[in-house]
Coordinates of C-alpha atoms (C1' of nucleotides) in Angstrom, one line a residue:
Chain A
M1 CA -15.9 23.4 16.6
S2 CA -15.3 20.0 18.0
N3 CA -13.0 19.4 20.9
V4 CA -10.4 17.8 18.7
R5 CA -7.2 19.7 19.2
T6 CA -4.0 18.5 17.7
R7 CA -0.6 20.0 17.7
F8 CA 2.7 20.0 15.9
A9 CA 5.5 20.7 18.3
P10 CA 8.9 20.9 16.6
S11 CA 12.0 22.3 18.1
P12 CA 13.6 25.1 16.1
T13 CA 16.8 23.3 15.4
G14 CA 16.8 23.4 11.6
Y15 CA 14.6 22.8 8.6
L16 CA 11.7 20.4 8.2
H17 CA 12.1 17.3 6.1
V18 CA 9.6 14.9 4.7
G19 CA 9.7 12.8 7.9
G20 CA 9.0 15.7 10.2
I21 CA 6.3 17.2 8.0
R22 CA 4.3 14.0 8.0
T23 CA 3.6 14.1 11.7
A24 CA 2.4 17.7 11.2
L25 CA 0.3 16.6 8.2
F26 CA -1.5 13.8 10.0
A27 CA -2.2 16.1 13.0
W28 CA -3.5 18.7 10.6
L29 CA -5.7 16.3 8.6
L30 CA -7.3 15.0 11.8
A31 CA -8.0 18.5 13.1
R32 CA -9.5 19.7 9.8
Q33 CA -11.6 16.5 9.4
Q34 CA -13.0 16.8 12.9
N35 CA -13.5 20.5 12.6
G36 CA -11.1 20.9 15.4
S37 CA -8.0 23.0 15.9
F38 CA -4.4 22.6 14.8
I39 CA -1.8 24.2 17.0
L40 CA 1.8 25.0 16.4
R41 CA 4.0 25.0 19.5
L42 CA 7.7 25.7 19.4
E43 CA 9.7 23.6 21.8
D44 CA 12.7 25.8 22.2
T45 CA 14.0 24.5 25.5
D46 CA 17.4 23.6 24.4
K47 CA 19.4 26.8 23.9
A48 CA 22.4 24.9 22.7
R49 CA 20.8 23.2 19.8
E50 CA 18.6 26.0 18.7
V51 CA 19.3 27.3 15.2
A52 CA 18.6 31.0 14.6
G53 CA 15.9 31.7 12.1
S54 CA 14.6 28.1 12.0
D55 CA 11.4 29.0 13.8
A56 CA 10.5 31.3 10.9
H57 CA 11.6 28.7 8.5
L58 CA 9.4 26.1 10.1
M59 CA 6.4 28.3 9.9
K60 CA 7.1 29.2 6.3
S61 CA 7.3 25.5 5.5
L62 CA 4.0 24.7 7.1
R63 CA 2.3 27.6 5.2
A64 CA 4.0 26.6 1.9
L65 CA 2.3 23.2 2.2
G66 CA -1.0 24.7 3.2
L67 CA -0.9 23.2 6.7
T68 CA -2.3 26.3 8.3
Y69 CA -2.5 26.4 12.1
D70 CA -5.2 28.0 14.2
E71 CA -3.0 28.9 17.1
G72 CA 0.7 29.5 17.1
P73 CA 3.7 31.7 18.1
D74 CA 3.2 34.3 15.4
I75 CA -0.6 34.4 15.5
G76 CA -1.4 33.9 19.2
G77 CA -4.4 32.1 20.5
P78 CA -6.3 31.5 23.8
Y79 CA -3.6 29.3 25.3
G80 CA -0.5 31.2 24.5
P81 CA 2.3 31.9 24.5
Y82 CA 3.1 29.1 22.1
R83 CA 6.8 29.2 22.5
Q84 CA 8.0 27.2 25.4
S85 CA 10.8 29.6 26.3
E86 CA 8.1 32.1 27.1
R87 CA 6.3 29.7 29.4
L88 CA 9.0 29.1 32.0
A89 CA 6.9 30.4 34.9
T90 CA 4.2 27.9 34.0
Y91 CA 6.6 25.0 34.2
Q92 CA 8.0 26.3 37.5
E93 CA 4.6 26.4 39.0
W94 CA 3.7 22.8 37.9
A95 CA 7.1 21.7 39.1
R96 CA 6.5 23.3 42.5
R97 CA 3.4 21.3 42.8
L98 CA 5.2 18.1 42.3
V99 CA 7.9 19.1 44.8
E100 CA 5.1 19.8 47.3
S101 CA 3.4 16.5 46.7
G102 CA 6.8 14.7 47.2
R103 CA 6.9 13.6 43.6
A104 CA 9.9 15.7 42.5
Y105 CA 13.3 16.2 44.1
A106 CA 16.6 17.9 43.5
D107 CA 19.3 15.9 41.8
P108 CA 22.4 16.2 44.0
Y109 CA 24.9 14.6 41.6
T110 CA 27.3 16.3 39.3
P111 CA 27.0 15.4 35.6
D112 CA 30.2 13.5 35.9
E113 CA 28.8 11.4 38.7
V114 CA 25.6 10.6 36.8
Q115 CA 27.8 9.8 33.8
E116 CA 29.7 7.3 35.9
F117 CA 26.5 5.6 37.0
R118 CA 25.6 5.3 33.3
R119 CA 29.0 3.9 32.4
Q120 CA 28.7 1.3 35.1
A121 CA 25.3 0.2 33.9
Q122 CA 26.6 -0.1 30.3
H123 CA 29.5 -2.1 31.5
E124 CA 27.1 -4.5 33.2
H125 CA 25.0 -4.6 30.0
Q126 CA 22.1 -3.2 32.1
P127 CA 19.8 -0.4 31.1
F128 CA 20.6 2.8 33.0
L129 CA 18.1 3.6 35.7
Y130 CA 18.7 6.8 37.7
R131 CA 16.3 5.7 40.3
N132 CA 18.8 3.0 41.4
H133 CA 20.8 5.9 42.7
R134 CA 17.9 7.9 44.0
P135 CA 19.3 9.9 47.0
T136 CA 17.8 9.2 50.4
Q137 CA 18.1 12.8 51.6
P138 CA 18.0 15.0 48.6
P139 CA 18.8 18.7 49.2
A140 CA 16.1 21.3 48.9
W141 CA 15.6 22.3 45.3
D142 CA 17.0 25.8 44.8
G143 CA 16.8 25.9 41.0
T144 CA 20.4 25.3 40.4
Q145 CA 20.2 21.5 40.4
P146 CA 18.2 19.5 38.0
L147 CA 14.7 18.6 39.3
R148 CA 13.8 15.0 38.9
F149 CA 10.5 13.2 38.8
K150 CA 10.1 10.7 41.7
A151 CA 8.7 7.9 39.6
D152 CA 6.4 5.2 40.8
P153 CA 7.5 2.2 38.9
K154 CA 4.7 -0.1 37.8
P155 CA 3.6 -2.0 34.6
Y156 CA 1.5 -0.1 32.1
A157 CA -0.9 -1.2 29.4
W158 CA -2.3 1.5 27.1
H159 CA -3.9 1.9 23.7
D160 CA -2.2 3.7 20.9
A161 CA -4.4 4.8 18.0
V162 CA -2.0 3.5 15.5
M163 CA 0.1 0.8 17.2
G164 CA -2.8 -0.7 19.1
D165 CA -2.6 -2.2 22.6
L166 CA 0.8 -1.8 24.1
H167 CA 2.3 -2.7 27.5
T168 CA 5.5 -2.6 29.4
G169 CA 6.8 -3.7 32.8
P170 CA 8.0 -1.4 35.7
E171 CA 11.6 -1.7 34.6
V172 CA 11.3 1.1 32.1
I173 CA 10.0 3.7 34.6
D174 CA 12.7 6.0 35.8
D175 CA 13.3 9.3 37.6
F176 CA 13.7 11.6 34.6
V177 CA 14.7 15.2 34.7
L178 CA 11.8 17.7 34.7
I179 CA 13.7 21.0 35.0
K180 CA 17.2 21.3 33.8
S181 CA 19.8 23.1 35.9
D182 CA 19.6 26.1 33.5
G183 CA 15.9 26.5 34.5
Y184 CA 14.4 25.3 31.3
P185 CA 12.1 22.3 31.4
T186 CA 12.9 19.1 29.5
Y187 CA 10.7 18.0 26.6
N188 CA 9.5 15.2 28.8
F189 CA 8.0 17.6 31.3
A190 CA 7.1 20.6 29.2
H191 CA 5.1 18.8 26.6
I192 CA 2.9 17.2 29.2
V193 CA 2.2 20.5 30.9
D194 CA 1.5 22.3 27.7
D195 CA -0.7 19.6 26.2
A196 CA -2.7 19.7 29.4
E197 CA -2.9 23.5 29.5
M198 CA -3.6 23.7 25.8
Q199 CA -6.3 21.1 25.9
I200 CA -4.7 18.9 23.4
S201 CA -6.8 15.9 22.6
H202 CA -4.5 13.8 20.3
I203 CA -0.7 13.5 20.5
I204 CA 0.6 12.5 17.1
R205 CA 4.3 11.9 17.2
G206 CA 7.1 9.7 16.0
Q207 CA 8.1 6.3 17.1
E208 CA 11.2 7.6 19.0
F209 CA 8.8 8.5 21.8
L210 CA 7.3 5.1 22.2
A211 CA 9.8 3.9 24.7
S212 CA 9.3 6.9 27.0
T213 CA 5.5 6.8 26.9
P214 CA 5.2 4.7 30.1
N215 CA 7.2 7.4 31.9
Y216 CA 4.8 10.0 30.6
L217 CA 1.9 7.9 31.8
N218 CA 3.5 7.8 35.2
L219 CA 3.8 11.6 35.3
Y220 CA 0.3 12.1 34.1
E221 CA -0.8 10.1 37.1
A222 CA 1.3 12.1 39.5
L223 CA -0.2 15.3 38.1
D224 CA -3.7 13.8 38.2
L225 CA -4.1 14.3 34.5
I226 CA -6.0 12.2 31.9
P227 CA -3.6 11.5 29.1
P228 CA -4.6 12.6 25.6
I229 CA -5.1 10.0 22.9
M230 CA -1.7 8.8 21.7
A231 CA -1.0 8.0 18.1
T232 CA 2.5 6.9 17.2
M233 CA 3.7 7.2 13.7
P234 CA 6.2 4.8 12.2
H235 CA 9.4 6.3 10.8
I236 CA 10.0 7.4 7.3
L237 CA 13.1 5.6 6.1
G238 CA 15.9 7.0 4.0
P239 CA 16.5 5.7 0.5
D240 CA 18.7 2.8 1.9
G241 CA 15.6 1.5 3.7
K242 CA 17.5 1.1 6.9
K243 CA 17.7 4.1 9.1
K244 CA 15.0 6.7 9.6
L245 CA 15.1 9.7 7.3
S246 CA 17.4 12.3 8.7
K247 CA 19.0 15.6 7.8
R248 CA 22.4 14.0 8.5
D249 CA 21.9 11.6 5.7
G250 CA 20.9 14.2 3.3
A251 CA 17.1 14.4 3.7
K252 CA 16.0 17.5 1.8
D253 CA 14.2 20.5 3.2
V254 CA 10.6 20.4 2.2
L255 CA 10.9 24.0 1.1
D256 CA 13.5 22.9 -1.4
Y257 CA 10.9 20.7 -3.1
I258 CA 8.5 23.6 -3.2
R259 CA 11.3 25.7 -4.7
E260 CA 11.9 23.1 -7.4
G261 CA 8.3 23.4 -8.4
Y262 CA 6.6 20.5 -6.6
L263 CA 3.0 21.3 -6.0
P264 CA 2.0 21.5 -2.3
E265 CA -1.0 19.3 -2.9
A266 CA 1.3 16.7 -4.6
M267 CA 3.7 16.8 -1.7
V268 CA 0.9 16.4 0.8
N269 CA -0.6 13.5 -1.2
F270 CA 2.8 11.8 -1.4
I271 CA 3.7 12.3 2.2
A272 CA 0.2 11.0 3.3
S273 CA 0.7 7.9 1.1
L274 CA 3.8 7.0 3.0
G275 CA 2.1 5.0 5.7
W276 CA -1.5 5.8 5.0
N277 CA -4.1 4.7 2.5
D278 CA -7.9 4.6 2.5
G279 CA -8.2 0.9 2.0
T280 CA -9.0 1.2 -1.7
E281 CA -6.9 1.3 -4.8
Q282 CA -6.9 5.1 -5.1
E283 CA -3.5 6.6 -5.3
L284 CA -4.2 10.3 -6.1
F285 CA -6.1 12.4 -3.7
T286 CA -7.0 16.0 -3.5
I287 CA -6.4 17.8 -0.2
D288 CA -10.2 17.8 0.4
E289 CA -10.3 14.0 -0.2
L290 CA -7.5 13.5 2.3
I291 CA -9.2 15.5 4.9
Q292 CA -12.4 13.6 4.3
K293 CA -10.9 10.1 4.2
F294 CA -8.0 10.3 6.6
S295 CA -8.2 7.9 9.5
L296 CA -5.6 7.0 12.1
D297 CA -6.5 3.4 12.1
H298 CA -5.5 3.1 8.5
V299 CA -2.0 4.3 9.3
Q300 CA 0.6 1.7 8.7
R301 CA 2.7 0.4 11.7
S302 CA 5.8 -0.3 9.8
G303 CA 8.3 2.2 8.4
A304 CA 8.1 3.4 4.8
R305 CA 10.9 4.2 2.5
F306 CA 11.0 7.6 0.9
D307 CA 11.0 7.1 -2.9
E308 CA 11.7 10.3 -4.8
Q309 CA 10.8 8.7 -8.1
R310 CA 7.3 8.1 -6.9
L311 CA 7.0 11.7 -5.7
Q312 CA 8.0 12.8 -9.2
W313 CA 5.3 10.7 -10.8
M314 CA 2.7 11.9 -8.4
N315 CA 3.7 15.6 -8.9
G316 CA 3.4 15.1 -12.7
A317 CA 0.0 13.5 -12.2
H318 CA -1.2 16.5 -10.1
I319 CA 0.2 19.0 -12.7
R320 CA -1.8 17.3 -15.4
T321 CA -5.0 17.8 -13.4
L322 CA -4.6 21.6 -13.3
S323 CA -6.4 23.9 -15.6
L324 CA -4.1 25.8 -17.9
D325 CA -4.9 29.1 -16.1
E326 CA -4.1 27.6 -12.8
L327 CA -1.0 25.9 -14.1
Y328 CA 0.1 29.2 -15.5
N329 CA -0.3 30.9 -12.2
R330 CA 1.7 28.3 -10.4
A331 CA 4.5 28.3 -12.9
Q332 CA 5.3 31.9 -12.4
G333 CA 9.0 32.3 -11.6
Y334 CA 10.1 29.2 -13.3
W335 CA 10.3 30.4 -16.9
P336 CA 13.7 30.6 -18.6
D337 CA 15.2 34.1 -18.5
E338 CA 14.6 34.5 -22.2
A339 CA 10.9 34.3 -21.7
G340 CA 10.8 37.6 -19.9
E341 CA 9.8 39.7 -22.9
Y342 CA 7.0 37.5 -24.1
A343 CA 3.3 38.0 -23.7
D344 CA 1.3 36.0 -21.3
A345 CA -0.8 34.5 -24.1
Y346 CA 2.3 33.2 -25.8
K347 CA 3.8 31.7 -22.7
Q348 CA 0.4 30.1 -21.8
R349 CA 0.4 28.4 -25.2
V350 CA 3.9 27.1 -24.7
L351 CA 2.9 25.9 -21.2
G352 CA -0.1 24.1 -22.7
L353 CA 2.3 22.1 -24.9
V354 CA 4.5 21.0 -22.1
Q355 CA 1.9 20.4 -19.4
E356 CA 1.7 16.7 -20.0
R357 CA 5.5 16.2 -19.8
L358 CA 6.3 18.4 -16.8
K359 CA 7.3 16.6 -13.7
Y360 CA 8.2 19.7 -11.7
F361 CA 8.5 23.4 -12.6
A362 CA 12.2 23.6 -12.4
E363 CA 12.3 21.6 -15.7
L364 CA 10.5 24.4 -17.5
P365 CA 13.5 26.2 -18.9
E366 CA 15.1 23.1 -20.5
L367 CA 11.8 22.1 -21.9
T368 CA 10.8 25.4 -23.4
R369 CA 13.8 27.5 -24.0
F370 CA 13.7 27.1 -27.8
F371 CA 10.3 28.7 -27.8
F372 CA 11.8 32.0 -26.7
V373 CA 15.3 32.1 -28.2
D374 CA 16.8 31.0 -31.5
L375 CA 19.4 28.4 -30.5
P376 CA 22.4 28.1 -32.7
V377 CA 22.4 25.3 -35.3
N378 CA 23.7 22.2 -33.6
P379 CA 25.2 19.8 -36.2
E380 CA 25.3 17.1 -33.5
L381 CA 21.6 16.7 -33.6
I382 CA 21.7 15.4 -37.2
A383 CA 25.1 13.7 -36.9
S384 CA 23.8 11.6 -34.0
H385 CA 20.3 10.9 -35.5
K386 CA 20.0 7.2 -36.4
Q387 CA 18.3 7.9 -39.7
L388 CA 19.4 11.4 -40.7
K389 CA 23.1 10.6 -40.3
K390 CA 22.8 8.2 -43.2
L391 CA 21.7 10.8 -45.7
D392 CA 24.2 13.1 -47.5
T393 CA 24.1 16.8 -47.1
S394 CA 22.7 17.6 -50.5
T395 CA 19.7 15.3 -49.9
L396 CA 19.0 16.9 -46.6
H397 CA 19.3 20.3 -48.1
Q398 CA 17.0 19.4 -50.9
L399 CA 14.5 17.9 -48.5
L400 CA 14.5 20.9 -46.2
Q401 CA 14.1 23.3 -49.1
T402 CA 11.0 21.4 -50.2
V403 CA 9.7 21.6 -46.7
R404 CA 10.3 25.3 -46.6
D405 CA 8.5 26.0 -49.8
V406 CA 5.5 24.0 -48.7
L407 CA 5.3 25.6 -45.2
N408 CA 5.6 29.0 -46.8
E409 CA 2.1 28.4 -48.1
S410 CA 0.7 27.5 -44.7
N411 CA -1.3 29.8 -42.4
F412 CA 0.4 28.0 -39.5
T413 CA -2.7 26.8 -37.8
V414 CA -2.4 23.3 -36.4
P415 CA -4.9 21.7 -38.8
D416 CA -3.3 23.3 -41.8
L417 CA 0.2 22.4 -40.7
T418 CA -0.9 18.8 -40.0
E419 CA -2.4 18.5 -43.4
R420 CA 0.7 19.9 -45.2
L421 CA 3.1 17.9 -43.2
N422 CA 1.2 14.7 -44.0
T423 CA 1.1 15.6 -47.7
L424 CA 4.9 16.2 -47.6
L425 CA 5.3 12.6 -46.4
T426 CA 3.9 11.3 -49.6
T427 CA 5.3 13.9 -52.0
T428 CA 8.8 13.4 -50.6
D429 CA 8.3 9.7 -50.1
Q430 CA 10.0 9.9 -46.7
K431 CA 9.3 8.2 -43.5
P432 CA 8.1 10.4 -40.6
A433 CA 11.2 9.4 -38.7
V434 CA 13.3 11.2 -41.4
L435 CA 11.2 14.1 -42.5
F436 CA 9.6 15.1 -39.2
S437 CA 12.9 14.7 -37.3
L438 CA 14.6 16.9 -39.8
I439 CA 12.0 19.6 -39.5
R440 CA 11.9 19.3 -35.7
I441 CA 15.7 19.6 -35.4
A442 CA 15.8 22.6 -37.8
T443 CA 13.0 24.5 -36.0
T444 CA 13.9 23.7 -32.4
Q445 CA 17.6 22.8 -32.2
A446 CA 16.6 20.8 -29.2
P447 CA 16.9 17.1 -28.6
A448 CA 13.2 16.9 -27.6
S449 CA 10.1 18.9 -28.2
P450 CA 6.3 18.7 -28.1
G451 CA 4.5 17.6 -31.2
L452 CA 5.7 19.0 -34.5
A453 CA 2.6 20.7 -35.8
D454 CA 1.8 22.1 -32.3
S455 CA 5.3 23.4 -31.9
L456 CA 5.4 25.1 -35.3
A457 CA 2.0 26.7 -34.8
V458 CA 3.2 28.2 -31.5
L459 CA 6.5 29.3 -33.0
G460 CA 4.7 31.0 -35.8
K461 CA 5.4 31.2 -39.5
E462 CA 8.1 33.9 -39.6
R463 CA 10.2 32.3 -36.9
S464 CA 9.8 28.8 -38.1
L465 CA 10.9 29.7 -41.7
Q466 CA 13.8 31.7 -40.4
R467 CA 15.0 28.8 -38.4
I468 CA 14.7 26.5 -41.4
D469 CA 16.7 29.0 -43.4
N470 CA 19.4 29.0 -40.7
Q471 CA 19.6 25.2 -40.9
L472 CA 19.8 25.3 -44.7
C473 CA 22.7 27.7 -44.5
A474 CA 24.5 25.4 -42.1
L475 CA 24.1 22.3 -44.2
Chain B
rG1 C1' 22.7 -6.1 27.0
rG2 C1' 17.3 -4.8 29.0
rC3 C1' 12.7 -3.1 27.3
rC4 C1' 9.5 -1.9 23.1
rC5 C1' 7.9 -1.7 18.0
rC6 C1' 8.0 -3.7 13.1
rU7 C1' 8.3 -7.9 9.0
rU8 C1' 3.1 -9.0 1.9
rC9 C1' 6.4 -7.9 -5.3
rG10 C1' 13.0 -3.9 -5.8
rU11 C1' 9.7 0.4 -3.6
rC12 C1' 4.7 2.4 -1.7
rU13 C1' 0.8 -0.6 -0.4
rA14 C1' -4.5 -3.7 -0.6
rG15 C1' -5.7 -7.7 2.5
rC16 C1' -8.5 -7.9 9.0
rG17 C1' -10.4 -17.1 8.4
rG18 C1' -12.6 -19.3 2.6
rU19 C1' -14.2 -14.6 -3.1
rC20 C1' -5.9 -14.6 -2.7
rC21 C1' -1.5 -20.5 -6.1
rA22 C1' -2.3 -12.7 -3.2
rG23 C1' -5.0 -7.0 -6.0
rG24 C1' -3.4 -1.8 -7.2
rA25 C1' 0.5 2.0 -7.9
rC26 C1' 5.9 3.5 -8.8
rU27 C1' 10.2 1.6 -11.3
rC28 C1' 11.7 -1.7 -15.3
rC29 C1' 10.6 -4.3 -20.2
rG30 C1' 7.6 -4.9 -24.8
rG31 C1' 3.7 -2.8 -28.2
rG32 C1' 0.1 1.2 -30.1
rU33 C1' -0.3 6.7 -30.4
rU34 C1' 2.2 8.5 -38.6
rC35 C1' 9.4 12.3 -35.6
rU36 C1' 12.0 13.1 -30.6
rC37 C1' 11.3 13.4 -25.3
rA38 C1' 7.4 13.0 -22.1
rG39 C1' 2.4 11.7 -21.4
rU40 C1' -1.4 8.3 -22.5
rC41 C1' -3.5 3.4 -23.8
rC42 C1' -2.6 -2.0 -24.0
rG43 C1' 0.5 -6.0 -22.4
rG44 C1' 4.5 -8.2 -19.4
rC45 C1' 8.3 -9.3 -15.4
rA46 C1' 7.9 -9.1 -10.1
rA47 C1' 6.0 -11.3 -3.3
rU48 C1' 4.8 -19.8 -2.0
rC49 C1' 2.7 -13.1 2.3
rG50 C1' 10.6 -13.2 7.2
rC51 C1' 11.3 -18.6 9.1
rG52 C1' 9.4 -22.8 12.1
rG53 C1' 5.6 -24.9 14.8
rG54 C1' 0.5 -25.0 16.1
rU55 C1' -5.3 -23.9 16.1
rU56 C1' -8.9 -24.9 12.0
rC57 C1' -12.4 -28.6 7.2
rG58 C1' -9.7 -24.1 5.6
rA59 C1' -4.5 -19.0 7.5
rA60 C1' -1.1 -13.6 4.4
rU61 C1' -5.1 -13.2 8.0
rC62 C1' -5.6 -16.3 15.0
rC63 C1' -1.7 -18.4 18.8
rC64 C1' 3.4 -19.7 20.2
rG65 C1' 8.5 -19.8 19.3
rC66 C1' 12.8 -18.1 16.3
rA67 C1' 15.3 -14.8 13.1
rG68 C1' 16.1 -10.1 10.9
rG69 C1' 15.4 -4.8 11.0
rG70 C1' 14.3 -0.5 13.8
rG71 C1' 13.7 2.5 18.3
rU72 C1' 15.0 3.5 23.2
rC73 C1' 18.0 3.3 27.8
rA74 C1' 20.5 12.3 27.8
rC75 C1' 20.3 18.2 32.4
rC76 C1' 18.0 16.3 23.0
rA77 C1' 13.6 16.7 21.4

RNA sequence: GGCCCCUUCGUCUAGCGGUCCAGGACUCCGGGUUCUCAGUCCGGCAAUCGCGGGUUCGAAUCCCGCAGGGGUCACCA
């Protein structure tokens, strides 16, 4: 075990989308690579915004992607509890220390009064700074007022593992709230206390916290703490490429992707590739490769747009690397209803035929339904076929009857079928586009299917001939 | 408005002073794979590296301005 300890610290206010999960992923990769620990901490200090059940949903999402944590609310650990609402006494104690050292004071204003200060600042096109209104004789803190940090404004220069060297002037330092009037700590205070108590070595978080980092540095000083390594991730942008990806604008729950049959390793590969690369031309990575090759200093500083098309491609590519057994296991639950009765061996053969064209498992029913159920003859398939529609019915009938007679002699193995189909091409003097299309339509009644000989072999002789007979009757 | 961050093909990106009139991938377009859809293989379109100045023999790469985009300025995280 190294002393690398990273954490993912979401607030339970809803589901996790691709943007949120990436912060978790990078923290997880770093911990795994350095043989460290990855901690899940729930930041549930805002009762108003909390969404019931979202804590469980969050944990489920992490597990679904394989981002297992070593310490967390549901599994405990040496620095628990890992739910901030259960750590109130700790924050009180640290707050008390700041009060005693004169670095925290009770906020005497009403919310309306503070709001008025803010409006005034906005009116003057100035940034709002509470410390401009810092009371000279604040009342004793009795817990009913917000407790504010007494900041020590000064310039800061610090290093960010992703963004590089950063610096700001004293004008950004302010007296922010440590403890709210309801007794809960703010994020600004709680995360610093917890990261210290939990021995966190690297803070990996989104860009929205960049502006408040100098304030955190000021608080670290007041608490006599050494700040962890900071790594600021750029935002993932929505499809429009402007705003950061957000639930409001329809960002999908990562669990929805899993439900649609995206592979966890493909999701992880894709999410990692938004803003990270290993400096080579490699695009596809296994989880182990990501753990091995990940590095914060190869993380992009600019935002990346979420492109679902690329995700589909990547998922398909991962699907194609799976062994048939493995693929079969993963595809459980995605079969069309009609497949229920069929034997594993049959379904596995079907799966083998569609493996190279699957993009995600939810496509399985439309791709394979005809292997399990006899679809009604669809005249549209011939009527809309560019070659077949030119032929008259009796020609088609005659052609298909010939096919039926020949296939009746076949043992329906792929080599034998291939051989006979090829011979039919010459004996009927038809182009593949005509002959094979006709057979394919007759035997599948589907607009698309895997290769003809393969499909026929899997369907079997009896069923194939029966379907040809059905087509003959309909002609 | 103040402060901060960002800026290479439509998109994800490689690039860290010369090997780049910029490479890969997705998408798109053509062709092969004796039918379809997909996959796969081959080929193609596509960024004068946001703009303008410098530094240098030489800049996508360093410096300075400018512009555009984003973030932040909550008793939300």
